Amino acid sequence: MYTVTIDREACDGVFACLVRDDRFVEASDGLAAIEVDDAHAIAGTFDDDRRDDAEQAAAACPLDAITVEDAGTDAPRSQPLGEAEP
């Protein structure tokens, strides 16, 4: 399992991530978000074989606004837009 997080204060809408991983989308405010369960989020936890896609998206971000980290089994599925970051 791994967690993908977007630092939306660092994001400026370059969207290099969108072409690397289709889970990244443009949110209504013009910044990047992650699509999790048909909702936009600033963080999502995944248990799939797409970690490489997420890491490529993070590497493509010129502002280092995306992190990909190992997640524990009790990690929340997502952190919706508008919720304070931990």
Backbone as numpy.savetxt, mean C-alpha at the origin, in Angstrom:
# Nx Ny Nz CAx CAy CAz Cx Cy Cz
2.99 -14.01 5.38 2.15 -12.83 5.38 3.04 -11.59 5.38
2.54 -10.55 4.74 3.27 -9.30 4.67 2.28 -8.14 4.68
2.76 -7.00 5.13 1.94 -5.80 5.19 2.55 -4.73 4.28
1.69 -4.12 3.49 2.08 -3.01 2.62 1.47 -1.75 3.21
2.29 -0.72 3.40 1.82 0.53 3.99 2.25 1.71 3.11
1.34 2.67 2.96 1.65 3.90 2.23 1.70 5.06 3.23
2.80 5.78 3.22 2.91 7.00 3.99 2.34 8.12 3.12
1.08 8.45 3.36 0.41 9.41 2.49 0.91 10.84 2.69
1.64 11.12 3.76 2.25 12.44 3.90 3.46 12.56 2.98
4.10 11.44 2.67 5.25 11.45 1.76 4.81 11.31 0.30
3.68 10.68 0.05 3.19 10.45 -1.31 2.84 11.78 -1.97
3.24 11.92 -3.24 2.83 13.13 -3.95 2.14 12.81 -5.28
1.70 11.56 -5.43 0.91 11.20 -6.60 1.70 10.96 -7.87
2.93 10.51 -7.75 3.72 10.15 -8.94 3.13 8.90 -9.59
2.63 7.97 -8.79 1.95 6.75 -9.22 2.83 5.75 -9.95
4.12 5.75 -9.68 4.99 4.70 -10.23 4.57 3.34 -9.69
3.95 3.33 -8.53 3.50 2.08 -7.91 2.38 1.41 -8.71
1.53 2.21 -9.33 0.37 1.66 -10.04 0.75 0.73 -11.17
1.85 0.99 -11.83 2.26 0.14 -12.95 3.02 -1.09 -12.49
3.41 -1.15 -11.22 4.14 -2.30 -10.68 3.23 -3.30 -9.98
2.11 -2.80 -9.43 1.21 -3.66 -8.66 -0.19 -3.09 -8.77
-1.11 -3.86 -9.34 -2.45 -3.33 -9.60 -3.32 -3.18 -8.36
-2.79 -3.53 -7.19 -3.53 -3.25 -5.95 -3.43 -1.78 -5.57
-2.45 -1.08 -6.12 -2.31 0.35 -5.88 -3.25 1.09 -6.83
-3.97 2.07 -6.28 -4.94 2.84 -7.05 -4.81 4.32 -6.69
-5.40 5.16 -7.52 -5.47 6.58 -7.20 -6.74 6.83 -6.40
-6.57 7.38 -5.22 -7.72 7.71 -4.36 -8.32 9.04 -4.82
-9.47 9.36 -4.29 -10.18 10.57 -4.70 -9.41 11.85 -4.40
-8.46 11.80 -3.48 -7.67 12.99 -3.15 -6.42 13.12 -4.02
-6.25 12.23 -5.01 -5.12 12.31 -5.92 -3.84 11.66 -5.43
-3.91 10.94 -4.32 -2.76 10.22 -3.80 -2.97 8.73 -3.94
-1.92 7.96 -3.76 -2.00 6.51 -3.89 -2.70 5.90 -2.68
-3.38 4.80 -2.95 -4.02 4.00 -1.91 -3.87 2.54 -2.33
-4.17 1.64 -1.42 -4.14 0.21 -1.71 -5.58 -0.29 -1.71
-5.93 -1.05 -2.72 -7.28 -1.60 -2.77 -7.29 -2.93 -2.02
-8.09 -2.97 -0.95 -8.23 -4.17 -0.12 -9.71 -4.42 0.05
-10.18 -5.59 -0.37 -11.60 -5.93 -0.23 -12.50 -4.85 -0.82
-12.17 -4.35 -2.01 -12.95 -3.34 -2.72 -13.05 -2.01 -2.00
-12.11 -1.72 -1.10 -12.06 -0.44 -0.41 -10.64 0.11 -0.50
-10.50 1.42 -0.40 -9.18 2.04 -0.43 -8.62 2.12 0.98
-7.35 1.75 1.11 -6.70 1.71 2.42 -5.30 2.30 2.33
-4.75 2.64 3.50 -3.36 3.10 3.56 -2.43 1.96 3.93
-3.02 0.83 4.38 -2.22 -0.35 4.71 -3.06 -1.59 4.48
-2.41 -2.64 4.04 -3.10 -3.90 3.84 -2.17 -5.06 4.14
-2.74 -6.12 4.71 -1.98 -7.33 5.01 -2.43 -8.42 4.06
-1.47 -9.09 3.47 -1.76 -10.07 2.44 -1.04 -11.39 2.74
-1.65 -12.48 2.33 -1.06 -13.80 2.45 -1.19 -14.46 1.09
-0.36 -14.00 0.15 -0.43 -14.47 -1.22 0.97 -14.51 -1.82
1.05 -14.77 -3.10 2.35 -14.87 -3.76 2.72 -13.59 -4.52
2.18 -12.45 -4.11 2.40 -11.20 -4.83 3.31 -10.22 -4.08
4.04 -10.72 -3.10 4.95 -9.83 -2.35 5.95 -9.17 -3.28
6.46 -9.89 -4.26 7.44 -9.31 -5.18 6.85 -8.10 -5.91
5.57 -8.17 -6.30 4.91 -7.03 -6.95 4.90 -5.82 -6.01
4.56 -6.06 -4.74 4.52 -4.98 -3.76 5.91 -4.39 -3.54
6.92 -5.24 -3.48 8.28 -4.75 -3.29 8.76 -3.95 -4.50
8.35 -4.35 -5.70 8.70 -3.58 -6.90 8.02 -2.22 -6.88
6.77 -2.18 -6.42 6.06 -0.90 -6.30 6.76 0.00 -5.29
7.18 -0.56 -4.17 7.89 0.22 -3.15 9.22 0.74 -3.70
9.93 -0.09 -4.42 11.22 0.32 -4.98 11.05 1.41 -6.05
9.93 1.39 -6.76 9.68 2.37 -7.81 9.27 3.73 -7.27
8.82 3.79 -6.03 8.36 5.05 -5.45 9.55 5.98 -5.22
9.61 7.13 -5.90 10.76 8.01 -5.76 10.83 8.69 -4.39
9.76 8.63 -3.62 9.73 9.29 -2.32 9.78 8.31 -1.16
9.97 7.03 -1.46 10.03 5.98 -0.44 8.80 6.02 0.47
7.64 6.22 -0.12 6.39 6.33 0.65 5.73 4.98 0.89
6.30 3.90 0.35 5.71 2.57 0.48 6.67 1.64 1.20
6.14 0.93 2.20 6.94 -0.09 2.88 6.26 -1.43 2.76
7.08 -2.47 2.72 6.60 -3.85 2.69 7.35 -4.57 3.81
6.60 -5.12 4.77 7.21 -5.76 5.93 6.52 -7.08 6.23
7.24 -7.97 6.90 6.63 -9.20 7.38 5.53 -8.83 8.36
4.46 -9.63 8.35 3.32 -9.38 9.25 3.09 -10.60 10.13
2.65 -10.35 11.33 2.28 -11.43 12.23 0.92 -11.99 11.85
0.59 -13.13 12.37 -0.68 -13.77 12.03 -1.89 -13.01 12.54
-1.68 -12.10 13.50 -2.80 -11.32 14.04 -2.87 -9.91 13.45
-2.12 -9.66 12.37 -2.13 -8.34 11.74 -3.51 -8.04 11.16
-3.97 -6.78 11.27 -5.27 -6.43 10.70 -5.23 -6.54 9.18
-6.35 -6.90 8.58 -6.44 -7.07 7.13 -6.17 -5.77 6.39
-6.68 -4.64 6.92 -6.43 -3.36 6.28 -6.60 -2.22 7.27
-6.09 -1.06 6.87 -6.30 0.17 7.61 -6.90 1.15 6.61
-8.21 1.36 6.67 -8.89 2.21 5.70 -8.38 3.65 5.70
-8.58 4.32 4.56 -8.25 5.74 4.48 -9.00 6.48 5.57
-8.37 7.49 6.13 -9.02 8.30 7.13 -8.74 7.87 8.56
-8.24 6.66 8.76 -7.88 6.22 10.10 -6.45 6.64 10.40
-6.19 7.02 11.62 -4.85 7.43 12.03 -3.89 6.26 11.89
-2.70 6.55 11.43 -1.68 5.51 11.33 -1.17 5.19 12.72
-0.81 3.90 12.95 -0.33 3.51 14.29 0.97 4.18 14.67
